[in-house]
Amino acid sequence: MATYAKPENALKRADELIQVGQKQAALQALHDLITSKRYRAWQKPLERIMFKYVELCVDMRRGRYAKDGLIQYRIICQLVNVNSLEEVIKHFLHLSTEKAEEARNQAQALEEALDVDDLEADKRPEDLMLSYVSGEKGKDRSDRELVTPWFKFLWETYRTVLEILRNNSKLEALYAMTAHRAFQFCKQYKRTTEFRRLCEIIRNHLANLNKYRDQRDRPDLSAPESLQLYMDTRFEQLKIATELALWQEAFRSVEDIHGLMCMVKKSPKASLMVIYYAKLTEIFWIAESHLYHAYAWLKIFTLQKSYNKNLTQKDLQLIASSIVLAALSVVPFDHTRGASHMELENEKERNLRMASLIGFNLDPKRETREGLSRSSLLSELVSKGVMSCASQEVKDLYNLLEHEFLPLDLASKVQPLLSKISKVGGKLSSASSVPEVQLSQYVPALEKLATLRLLQQVSHVYKTMKIDVLSKMVPFFDFPVVEKISVEAIKYSFIAMKVDHLKGVVLFGNLDLESDRLRDHLTILAESLNKARSLIYPPIKKASKLGETLPLLAETVDKEHKRLLARKSIIEKRKEEQERQMLEMEREEESKKLKLQKLTEEAEQKRLALEYTKREEQRIRREIEERELEEAQHLLQEAQKKHPKNRKKQVIEGEKVTKESLIELALSEQLRERQEMEKKLQKLAKTMDYMERAKREEEAPLIEEAFQKRLMEEKVLNEHEQQQEIEQSRLRHAGDLQEKRRLARMLENKIIFQNKIVSRREAEFSELKKAREERISELLKSRKEERETKRKMLFCLQIEEEKQKKLREEEEARKLEEAEKKKKEEAEHKAKLDEIAEKQRQREREVEERARREREAQLGKFVEPAPIVPRPAETVTAAPSSGKYVPRHLRERIPVTAAAAAPEPERRPSRPAPDAERWGRATPEADRPTDRWRSGSDDRRPPSFSGTSGTKSSTWSSSRGRG
């Protein structure tokens, strides 16, 4: 990190880097200067450096750098010049907003460009894949690339500024201004997700403000200016939430405003309270809480009448009419009828919560259900004069639905009034904070109320009515809708009716067993029978029993009273436990958010600390080395002081050698001292062992004496307890005898009753036993039939398998016989072919011999030829009976005949044919291709190895003669 003598030098260096296009280096240089500990005092050049630093962060969209620099600058300016920090932050917001507006102006399709659910989320993998594989090169993608990053950066800017300015009394106005601008950003671009996060951020800031009350520069909410800023921020949040239709967030904003009012115990201005209740009317109407909607309208009426001097009679009449119609829109029956205890407790807590939001104080300890209810609201409207301010149509409608009894004409008289009321409405001229009032929104609820009143009045007059007639009497809805409305009314016991679609009639009256007349008939019957029994068998009054019962009566009453008190305390504890759990859940959520925030801050601090650590490493190393040397010298001095006789001359060969030698000397000295200490401890342990043994020898007789004494005392106590147990057993036995005599008079009746029960059960048992035996016999019969069927089936399958096996064996034997027969025929055919071939070769040899003789006779060189005697090998191979090939080594073993020993004339050896070389022998003349063609033989097998030397010589001579 480069150091500068003055901050201006860093600014000049940054400008130079920017001119050469190195914005990242310029930003890093300014960042190092701002985070340096050297410049902790505020100077005027630091403000100009911060302006340049913020401009670079905005140009490069580096939100993390901007946050880091602003935090450091806040530390510098906090005690000296807060206005400088305010100017820098305003400049930062201005630049971010300006860049976002420029990007929006460049994009033509803003809605497509801002079609992102969450500005803090990264790009999804699907979007990245689509951007690479699709052919989208036009405007939509360019809009998304231009606009969305700048809007993300603008949102990050708002978050950063709010985080820096939070809970600072000197920057409250800037904090409120930033929050308002962030709300307008969410409203302008319909950013619902960011709006929820923004509300949560502001809510956490207020919670931390109450949690850390000893924080320096903490805002004081009791001050009017601070309270007004916080109130304005919360009311702006409520307005934006209702405009974005985020009703849940709007309700949480209402709770925030109410909590802030309870915290400071002051009410805002009347104009703000009118906005508060106007937004509550919208929220409750969307939530279909018509009762609380009407109470909120009543609060608006009271505030407008008391504080709005410009309120005209027409506006007052419109507000009063809205209140009356909202009160009439509430269903006329109680939804908590027949609910469980837990549901009633939850409903009570909900009523208390809503009453506190609306501004009505209810006693939480009251057990009655008369809190916020429809009847109390209508009576309050009459008592406060709201009814007199309403229009005439509304008054007539109220009288018809609440006071008149017109079962046949009610709907026909209500319908024209509703048509007139639906046309009334508009913007209030004298109450700008109240939204536009349209009475037509109450028409569906009023039509439902008119239908319920008509059914209620008809049920008092008629017992049966045709469905067609009833449908004509209700012009608002079809009969299925009327039937659906009546189901809810019957569920909460508002009317009693039954629809018979088979007969096409509606039956009115208490027809089921759960009606009020038949609900307690079993209880009444039991009480009557108990009275008759007491008259027939009057109880025997005994003075002794009464005397025993009266002392216990007060104790029983006391126990019952304590039990009820304990039950009440348990209920209260459960409620407190539930509230505590809710608070713990909220605390856990807040702690999670704080932990996440803390983790991000820690990550930033780690990044800053890493740079600081690198700069401090060399200094720390030097300090460690110096400290080690000092410690070694100190150990040497101590060793010399303790043992001056054992001084040794140190051999100094260098600093490292000296340190090691000193440490070894100190360790050896510590080892010697430890050994001496161990010897002392062993000696002390031996002494304590002797002392403990002596002490135990002395205390043994004393322990035995105390044991005998304790044994006698327990024996006496045991005898006394046994005597008491005998007395109590005797008293219990006497009481049991008395009870037995009292119950003896019922013994005969008991025996009669017992005999009846036993006889009836025996009959039932015999019937059940007979039925069981029949069932078992049927089951055995069916199982026997199944076994028989299975046995037959298995037998058939076995016979079939044996038949198939026999057929397979016969087929295999036939195939084997055919194969052997075919093999034998082939062998015979081969032997015949060999015999024919041999005869052919013999005939060819005779022809060649004859030809040779003729040539010799013509040339005059006749020589007596040797007789032609076949070789033994030829005899072996030509045997027609064998038909097998005889190898050469077997042919040589056959004895040679005397006829074959005749001398042969000299002849020139003939050159073996190629086939002879392959077969390892000379090719006989009969095997030559010409001879085979001449003889007409079609034998393709390898040539035979038979033949004589004379034949070979003749063949060579004839071939030479032809040549």
Coordinates of N, CA and C in Angstrom, one line a residue, residues 709-896:
K709 N -26.7 -48.7 70.3 CA -27.6 -47.8 70.8 C -28.7 -47.5 69.8
R710 N -28.4 -47.2 68.6 CA -29.3 -46.9 67.5 C -30.2 -48.1 67.3
L711 N -29.7 -49.3 67.4 CA -30.5 -50.5 67.2 C -31.6 -50.7 68.2
M712 N -31.3 -50.4 69.5 CA -32.3 -50.4 70.6 C -33.4 -49.4 70.3
E713 N -33.1 -48.2 69.9 CA -34.1 -47.2 69.7 C -35.0 -47.6 68.5
E714 N -34.5 -48.1 67.5 CA -35.3 -48.5 66.4 C -36.2 -49.7 66.7
K715 N -35.7 -50.6 67.6 CA -36.6 -51.7 68.0 C -37.8 -51.2 68.8
V716 N -37.6 -50.2 69.7 CA -38.7 -49.7 70.5 C -39.7 -49.0 69.5
L717 N -39.2 -48.2 68.6 CA -40.0 -47.5 67.6 C -40.8 -48.5 66.7
N718 N -40.2 -49.6 66.4 CA -40.9 -50.6 65.6 C -42.1 -51.3 66.3
E719 N -41.9 -51.6 67.6 CA -42.9 -52.2 68.4 C -44.1 -51.2 68.5
H720 N -43.8 -49.9 68.7 CA -44.9 -48.9 68.8 C -45.7 -48.8 67.5
E721 N -45.0 -48.8 66.4 CA -45.7 -48.7 65.1 C -46.5 -49.9 64.8
Q722 N -46.0 -51.1 65.3 CA -46.8 -52.3 65.1 C -48.1 -52.3 65.9
Q723 N -48.0 -51.7 67.1 CA -49.2 -51.6 68.0 C -50.2 -50.7 67.3
Q724 N -49.7 -49.6 66.8 CA -50.7 -48.6 66.1 C -51.3 -49.3 64.9
E725 N -50.5 -50.1 64.1 CA -51.1 -50.7 63.0 C -52.2 -51.8 63.3
I726 N -52.0 -52.5 64.5 CA -53.0 -53.4 65.0 C -54.3 -52.7 65.3
E727 N -54.2 -51.6 66.0 CA -55.4 -50.8 66.4 C -56.1 -50.3 65.1
Q728 N -55.4 -49.8 64.2 CA -56.0 -49.3 63.0 C -56.7 -50.5 62.2
S729 N -56.0 -51.7 62.2 CA -56.6 -52.8 61.5 C -57.9 -53.2 62.2
R730 N -57.9 -53.2 63.5 CA -59.1 -53.6 64.2 C -60.3 -52.6 63.9
L731 N -60.0 -51.3 63.9 CA -61.0 -50.3 63.5 C -61.6 -50.5 62.1
R732 N -60.6 -50.8 61.1 CA -61.0 -51.0 59.8 C -61.9 -52.3 59.6
H733 N -61.6 -53.3 60.4 CA -62.4 -54.6 60.4 C -63.8 -54.3 60.9
A734 N -63.9 -53.6 62.0 CA -65.2 -53.3 62.5 C -66.1 -52.5 61.5
G735 N -65.4 -51.5 60.8 CA -66.1 -50.8 59.8 C -66.6 -51.6 58.6
D736 N -65.7 -52.5 58.2 CA -66.0 -53.4 57.1 C -67.2 -54.4 57.5
L737 N -67.2 -54.8 58.7 CA -68.4 -55.7 59.2 C -69.7 -54.9 59.1
Q738 N -69.6 -53.7 59.6 CA -70.8 -52.8 59.6 C -71.3 -52.6 58.1
E739 N -70.3 -52.4 57.2 CA -70.7 -52.2 55.8 C -71.3 -53.4 55.2
K740 N -70.7 -54.6 55.6 CA -71.3 -55.9 55.2 C -72.7 -56.1 55.6
R741 N -73.0 -55.8 56.9 CA -74.4 -55.9 57.4 C -75.4 -55.0 56.6
R742 N -74.8 -53.8 56.2 CA -75.7 -52.8 55.5 C -76.0 -53.3 54.1
L743 N -75.0 -54.0 53.5 CA -75.3 -54.5 52.1 C -75.9 -55.9 52.0
A744 N -76.1 -56.5 53.2 CA -76.6 -57.9 53.2 C -78.0 -58.0 52.7
R745 N -78.8 -56.9 52.9 CA -80.2 -56.9 52.5 C -80.4 -56.9 51.0
M746 N -79.4 -56.6 50.2 CA -79.5 -56.6 48.8 C -78.9 -57.9 48.2
L747 N -78.6 -58.9 49.0 CA -77.9 -60.1 48.5 C -78.9 -60.9 47.6
E748 N -80.2 -61.0 48.1 CA -81.1 -61.8 47.3 C -81.3 -61.2 45.9
N749 N -81.6 -59.9 45.9 CA -81.8 -59.2 44.6 C -80.5 -59.4 43.7
K750 N -79.4 -59.3 44.3 CA -78.1 -59.5 43.5 C -78.0 -60.9 42.9
I751 N -78.4 -61.9 43.7 CA -78.4 -63.3 43.2 C -79.4 -63.5 42.1
I752 N -80.6 -62.9 42.2 CA -81.6 -63.1 41.2 C -81.1 -62.4 39.9
F753 N -80.6 -61.2 40.0 CA -80.0 -60.5 38.9 C -78.9 -61.3 38.2
Q754 N -78.0 -61.8 39.1 CA -76.9 -62.6 38.6 C -77.3 -63.8 37.8
N755 N -78.4 -64.5 38.4 CA -78.8 -65.7 37.7 C -79.4 -65.4 36.3
K756 N -80.2 -64.3 36.2 CA -80.7 -63.8 34.9 C -79.6 -63.6 33.9
I757 N -78.6 -62.9 34.4 CA -77.4 -62.5 33.5 C -76.7 -63.8 33.0
V758 N -76.5 -64.8 34.0 CA -75.8 -66.0 33.7 C -76.6 -66.8 32.7
S759 N -77.9 -67.0 32.9 CA -78.8 -67.8 32.0 C -78.8 -67.2 30.6
R760 N -78.9 -65.8 30.6 CA -78.9 -65.2 29.2 C -77.6 -65.4 28.5
R761 N -76.5 -65.3 29.2 CA -75.2 -65.4 28.6 C -75.0 -66.9 28.2
E762 N -75.5 -67.8 29.0 CA -75.4 -69.3 28.6 C -76.1 -69.5 27.3
A763 N -77.3 -69.0 27.2 CA -78.1 -69.1 26.0 C -77.3 -68.5 24.8
E764 N -76.8 -67.3 25.0 CA -76.0 -66.7 23.9 C -74.8 -67.5 23.6
F765 N -74.1 -68.1 24.6 CA -72.9 -68.9 24.4 C -73.2 -70.1 23.6
S766 N -74.3 -70.8 24.0 CA -74.7 -72.0 23.3 C -75.0 -71.7 21.8
E767 N -75.7 -70.6 21.6 CA -76.0 -70.3 20.2 C -74.7 -70.0 19.4
L768 N -73.8 -69.2 20.0 CA -72.5 -68.9 19.4 C -71.7 -70.1 19.2
K769 N -71.7 -71.1 20.1 CA -71.0 -72.3 20.0 C -71.5 -73.1 18.8
K770 N -72.9 -73.2 18.8 CA -73.5 -74.0 17.7 C -73.1 -73.4 16.3
A771 N -73.2 -72.1 16.2 CA -72.9 -71.4 15.0 C -71.4 -71.6 14.6
R772 N -70.5 -71.6 15.7 CA -69.1 -71.8 15.4 C -68.8 -73.2 14.9
E773 N -69.5 -74.2 15.5 CA -69.3 -75.6 15.1 C -69.8 -75.8 13.6
E774 N -70.9 -75.2 13.3 CA -71.4 -75.3 11.9 C -70.4 -74.6 11.0
R775 N -69.8 -73.5 11.4 CA -68.9 -72.8 10.5 C -67.6 -73.6 10.4
I776 N -67.2 -74.3 11.5 CA -66.0 -75.1 11.4 C -66.2 -76.3 10.5
S777 N -67.4 -77.0 10.6 CA -67.7 -78.1 9.8 C -67.7 -77.8 8.3
E778 N -68.3 -76.6 8.0 CA -68.3 -76.2 6.6 C -66.9 -75.9 6.1
L779 N -66.1 -75.3 7.0 CA -64.7 -75.0 6.6 C -63.9 -76.2 6.4
L780 N -64.1 -77.3 7.2 CA -63.4 -78.5 7.1 C -63.8 -79.2 5.8
K781 N -65.1 -79.2 5.5 CA -65.6 -79.8 4.3 C -65.0 -79.1 3.0
S782 N -65.0 -77.8 3.1 CA -64.5 -77.1 1.9 C -63.0 -77.3 1.7
R783 N -62.3 -77.4 2.8 CA -60.8 -77.7 2.7 C -60.6 -79.1 2.2
K784 N -61.4 -80.1 2.7 CA -61.3 -81.5 2.2 C -61.5 -81.5 0.7
E785 N -62.5 -80.8 0.2 CA -62.8 -80.8 -1.2 C -61.6 -80.2 -2.0
E786 N -61.0 -79.1 -1.4 CA -59.9 -78.5 -2.1 C -58.7 -79.4 -2.1
R787 N -58.5 -80.2 -1.0 CA -57.3 -81.1 -1.0 C -57.5 -82.2 -2.1
E788 N -58.8 -82.7 -2.2 CA -59.1 -83.8 -3.2 C -58.8 -83.3 -4.6
T789 N -59.3 -82.1 -4.8 CA -59.2 -81.5 -6.2 C -57.7 -81.3 -6.5
K790 N -57.0 -80.9 -5.5 CA -55.5 -80.6 -5.7 C -54.8 -81.9 -6.0
R791 N -55.2 -83.0 -5.2 CA -54.5 -84.3 -5.4 C -54.8 -84.8 -6.8
K792 N -56.0 -84.8 -7.3 CA -56.4 -85.2 -8.6 C -55.6 -84.4 -9.7
M793 N -55.5 -83.2 -9.5 CA -54.8 -82.3 -10.4 C -53.3 -82.7 -10.5
L794 N -52.7 -82.9 -9.3 CA -51.3 -83.3 -9.3 C -51.1 -84.7 -9.9
F795 N -52.0 -85.7 -9.7 CA -51.9 -87.0 -10.3 C -51.9 -86.9 -11.9
C796 N -52.9 -86.1 -12.4 CA -53.0 -85.9 -13.8 C -51.7 -85.3 -14.4
L797 N -51.2 -84.3 -13.7 CA -49.9 -83.6 -14.1 C -48.8 -84.6 -14.1
Q798 N -48.7 -85.5 -13.1 CA -47.6 -86.5 -13.1 C -47.7 -87.5 -14.3
I799 N -48.9 -87.9 -14.5 CA -49.1 -88.9 -15.7 C -48.7 -88.2 -17.0
E800 N -49.1 -87.0 -17.1 CA -48.8 -86.3 -18.4 C -47.3 -86.1 -18.5
E801 N -46.6 -85.8 -17.4 CA -45.1 -85.6 -17.5 C -44.4 -86.9 -17.8
E802 N -44.9 -88.0 -17.3 CA -44.3 -89.3 -17.6 C -44.5 -89.7 -19.1
K803 N -45.7 -89.4 -19.6 CA -45.9 -89.6 -21.0 C -45.0 -88.8 -21.9
Q804 N -44.8 -87.5 -21.6 CA -44.0 -86.7 -22.3 C -42.5 -87.2 -22.2
K805 N -42.1 -87.6 -21.1 CA -40.7 -88.1 -20.9 C -40.5 -89.4 -21.8
K806 N -41.5 -90.3 -21.8 CA -41.3 -91.5 -22.6 C -41.3 -91.2 -24.1
L807 N -42.1 -90.2 -24.5 CA -42.0 -89.8 -25.9 C -40.7 -89.2 -26.3
R808 N -40.1 -88.4 -25.4 CA -38.8 -87.9 -25.6 C -37.7 -88.9 -25.7
E809 N -37.8 -89.9 -24.8 CA -36.8 -91.0 -24.9 C -36.9 -91.8 -26.2
E810 N -38.1 -92.1 -26.6 CA -38.3 -92.9 -27.9 C -37.7 -92.1 -29.0
E811 N -38.0 -90.8 -29.1 CA -37.5 -89.9 -30.1 C -36.0 -89.9 -30.2
E812 N -35.3 -89.8 -29.0 CA -33.9 -89.8 -28.9 C -33.3 -91.1 -29.4
A813 N -33.9 -92.3 -29.0 CA -33.4 -93.6 -29.5 C -33.5 -93.7 -31.0
R814 N -34.7 -93.2 -31.5 CA -34.8 -93.3 -33.0 C -33.8 -92.5 -33.7
K815 N -33.5 -91.3 -33.2 CA -32.5 -90.4 -33.9 C -31.1 -91.1 -33.8
L816 N -30.8 -91.7 -32.6 CA -29.5 -92.3 -32.5 C -29.3 -93.5 -33.4
E817 N -30.4 -94.3 -33.6 CA -30.4 -95.4 -34.5 C -30.2 -95.0 -36.0
E818 N -30.9 -93.9 -36.3 CA -30.7 -93.4 -37.7 C -29.3 -92.9 -37.9
A819 N -28.7 -92.2 -36.9 CA -27.4 -91.7 -37.1 C -26.4 -92.9 -37.3
E820 N -26.5 -93.9 -36.5 CA -25.6 -95.1 -36.6 C -25.8 -95.7 -38.0
K821 N -27.0 -95.9 -38.4 CA -27.3 -96.5 -39.7 C -26.7 -95.6 -40.9
K822 N -26.8 -94.3 -40.8 CA -26.3 -93.5 -41.8 C -24.8 -93.5 -41.8
K823 N -24.2 -93.6 -40.6 CA -22.7 -93.7 -40.5 C -22.2 -95.0 -41.2
K824 N -22.9 -96.1 -40.9 CA -22.5 -97.4 -41.5 C -22.6 -97.3 -43.0
E825 N -23.7 -96.8 -43.5 CA -23.9 -96.7 -45.0 C -22.8 -95.8 -45.6
E826 N -22.4 -94.7 -45.0 CA -21.3 -93.9 -45.5 C -20.0 -94.7 -45.5
A827 N -19.7 -95.5 -44.5 CA -18.5 -96.3 -44.5 C -18.4 -97.3 -45.6
E828 N -19.6 -98.0 -45.9 CA -19.6 -98.9 -47.0 C -19.5 -98.2 -48.3
H829 N -20.1 -97.1 -48.5 CA -20.0 -96.3 -49.7 C -18.5 -95.9 -50.0
K830 N -17.9 -95.6 -48.9 CA -16.5 -95.1 -49.0 C -15.6 -96.3 -49.4
A831 N -15.8 -97.5 -48.8 CA -15.0 -98.7 -49.2 C -15.2 -99.0 -50.7
K832 N -16.4 -99.0 -51.2 CA -16.7 -99.3 -52.6 C -15.9 -98.3 -53.5
L833 N -16.0 -97.0 -53.1 CA -15.3 -96.0 -53.9 C -13.8 -96.3 -53.9
D834 N -13.2 -96.7 -52.8 CA -11.8 -97.0 -52.7 C -11.4 -98.2 -53.6
E835 N -12.3 -99.2 -53.6 CA -12.0 -100.3 -54.5 C -12.1 -100.0 -55.9
I836 N -13.0 -99.2 -56.3 CA -13.1 -98.8 -57.7 C -11.9 -97.9 -58.1
A837 N -11.4 -97.1 -57.2 CA -10.2 -96.3 -57.6 C -9.0 -97.1 -57.8
E838 N -8.9 -98.2 -56.9 CA -7.7 -99.1 -57.0 C -7.7 -99.8 -58.4
K839 N -8.8 -100.3 -58.8 CA -9.0 -101.0 -60.1 C -8.6 -100.1 -61.2
Q840 N -9.1 -98.8 -61.1 CA -8.8 -97.8 -62.2 C -7.3 -97.6 -62.2
R841 N -6.6 -97.5 -61.1 CA -5.2 -97.2 -61.1 C -4.4 -98.5 -61.7
Q842 N -4.9 -99.7 -61.4 CA -4.2 -100.9 -61.9 C -4.4 -100.9 -63.5
R843 N -5.5 -100.5 -63.9 CA -5.8 -100.5 -65.4 C -4.9 -99.5 -66.0
E844 N -4.7 -98.4 -65.4 CA -3.9 -97.3 -66.0 C -2.4 -97.8 -66.1
R845 N -2.0 -98.5 -65.0 CA -0.6 -98.9 -65.0 C -0.3 -100.0 -66.2
E846 N -1.3 -100.8 -66.4 CA -1.2 -101.8 -67.4 C -1.1 -101.1 -68.8
V847 N -1.9 -100.1 -69.0 CA -1.9 -99.4 -70.3 C -0.6 -98.7 -70.5
E848 N 0.0 -98.1 -69.4 CA 1.3 -97.4 -69.5 C 2.4 -98.4 -69.8
E849 N 2.3 -99.6 -69.2 CA 3.4 -100.6 -69.4 C 3.3 -101.1 -70.9
R850 N 2.1 -101.3 -71.4 CA 2.0 -101.7 -72.7 C 2.5 -100.7 -73.7
A851 N 2.2 -99.4 -73.4 CA 2.7 -98.3 -74.3 C 4.3 -98.3 -74.2
R852 N 4.8 -98.5 -73.0 CA 6.3 -98.4 -72.9 C 6.9 -99.5 -73.7
R853 N 6.4 -100.7 -73.7 CA 6.9 -101.8 -74.4 C 6.9 -101.6 -75.9
E854 N 5.8 -101.0 -76.3 CA 5.7 -100.7 -77.8 C 6.8 -99.7 -78.2
R855 N 7.0 -98.7 -77.4 CA 8.0 -97.7 -77.8 C 9.4 -98.3 -77.8
E856 N 9.7 -99.2 -76.8 CA 11.0 -99.8 -76.8 C 11.2 -100.7 -78.0
A857 N 10.1 -101.4 -78.3 CA 10.3 -102.3 -79.5 C 10.5 -101.5 -80.7
Q858 N 9.9 -100.4 -80.9 CA 10.1 -99.5 -82.0 C 11.5 -99.0 -82.1
L859 N 12.1 -98.7 -80.9 CA 13.5 -98.1 -80.8 C 14.5 -99.2 -80.9
G860 N 14.2 -100.5 -80.7 CA 15.2 -101.6 -80.7 C 15.9 -101.7 -79.5
K861 N 15.5 -101.2 -78.4 CA 16.1 -101.3 -77.1 C 15.2 -102.0 -76.2
F862 N 14.9 -103.2 -76.5 CA 14.0 -103.9 -75.6 C 14.7 -104.4 -74.4
V863 N 14.3 -104.2 -73.3 CA 14.8 -104.7 -72.1 C 13.8 -105.5 -71.4
E864 N 14.2 -106.6 -70.8 CA 13.3 -107.5 -70.1 C 12.7 -106.7 -68.9
P865 N 11.5 -106.5 -68.9 CA 11.0 -105.7 -67.7 C 10.8 -106.6 -66.5
A866 N 10.9 -106.0 -65.4 CA 10.7 -106.7 -64.1 C 9.2 -106.9 -64.0
P867 N 8.9 -108.0 -63.3 CA 7.4 -108.3 -63.1 C 6.8 -107.3 -62.2
I868 N 5.6 -106.9 -62.5 CA 4.9 -105.9 -61.6 C 4.3 -106.6 -60.4
V869 N 4.9 -106.3 -59.3 CA 4.4 -106.9 -58.0 C 3.9 -105.7 -57.2
P870 N 2.8 -105.8 -56.7 CA 2.3 -104.6 -55.8 C 3.0 -104.6 -54.5
R871 N 3.3 -103.4 -54.0 CA 4.0 -103.3 -52.7 C 3.0 -103.6 -51.6
P872 N 3.6 -104.0 -50.5 CA 2.8 -104.4 -49.3 C 1.9 -103.2 -48.9
A873 N 2.4 -102.0 -49.0 CA 1.6 -100.9 -48.6 C 0.4 -100.8 -49.4
E874 N 0.6 -101.1 -50.8 CA -0.6 -101.0 -51.7 C -1.6 -102.1 -51.3
T875 N -1.1 -103.2 -50.9 CA -2.1 -104.3 -50.5 C -2.8 -103.8 -49.3
V876 N -2.1 -103.2 -48.4 CA -2.8 -102.7 -47.2 C -3.8 -101.7 -47.5
T877 N -3.4 -100.7 -48.3 CA -4.3 -99.6 -48.6 C -5.5 -100.0 -49.5
A878 N -5.2 -101.0 -50.3 CA -6.3 -101.4 -51.3 C -7.3 -102.4 -50.7
A879 N -7.1 -102.7 -49.5 CA -8.1 -103.7 -48.9 C -9.5 -103.0 -48.9
P880 N -10.4 -103.7 -49.6 CA -11.7 -103.0 -49.7 C -12.5 -103.2 -48.4
S881 N -12.1 -104.2 -47.6 CA -12.9 -104.4 -46.4 C -12.7 -103.4 -45.4
S882 N -11.5 -102.8 -45.2 CA -11.3 -101.8 -44.1 C -11.9 -100.5 -44.5
G883 N -11.5 -100.0 -45.7 CA -12.0 -98.6 -46.1 C -11.4 -97.5 -45.2
K884 N -10.3 -97.7 -44.6 CA -9.7 -96.7 -43.7 C -8.3 -96.3 -44.2
Y885 N -7.8 -95.2 -43.8 CA -6.5 -94.7 -44.2 C -5.5 -95.3 -43.3
V886 N -4.3 -95.8 -43.9 CA -3.2 -96.4 -43.2 C -2.1 -95.4 -43.2
P887 N -1.6 -95.0 -42.0 CA -0.5 -94.1 -42.0 C 0.8 -94.7 -42.5
R888 N 1.8 -93.8 -42.8 CA 3.1 -94.3 -43.4 C 3.9 -95.2 -42.3
H889 N 3.8 -94.8 -41.1 CA 4.6 -95.5 -40.1 C 4.1 -96.9 -39.8
L890 N 2.8 -97.1 -40.2 CA 2.2 -98.5 -40.0 C 2.5 -99.3 -41.3
R891 N 2.6 -98.6 -42.5 CA 2.8 -99.3 -43.7 C 4.2 -99.9 -43.7
E892 N 5.2 -99.3 -43.1 CA 6.6 -99.7 -43.1 C 6.8 -101.0 -42.2
R893 N 5.9 -101.2 -41.2 CA 6.0 -102.4 -40.4 C 5.5 -103.7 -41.1
I894 N 4.8 -103.6 -42.2 CA 4.3 -104.8 -42.9 C 5.5 -105.4 -43.6
P895 N 5.7 -106.7 -43.6 CA 6.9 -107.4 -44.2 C 6.8 -107.3 -45.7
V896 N 8.0 -107.1 -46.3 CA 8.1 -107.0 -47.8 C 8.3 -108.4 -48.4

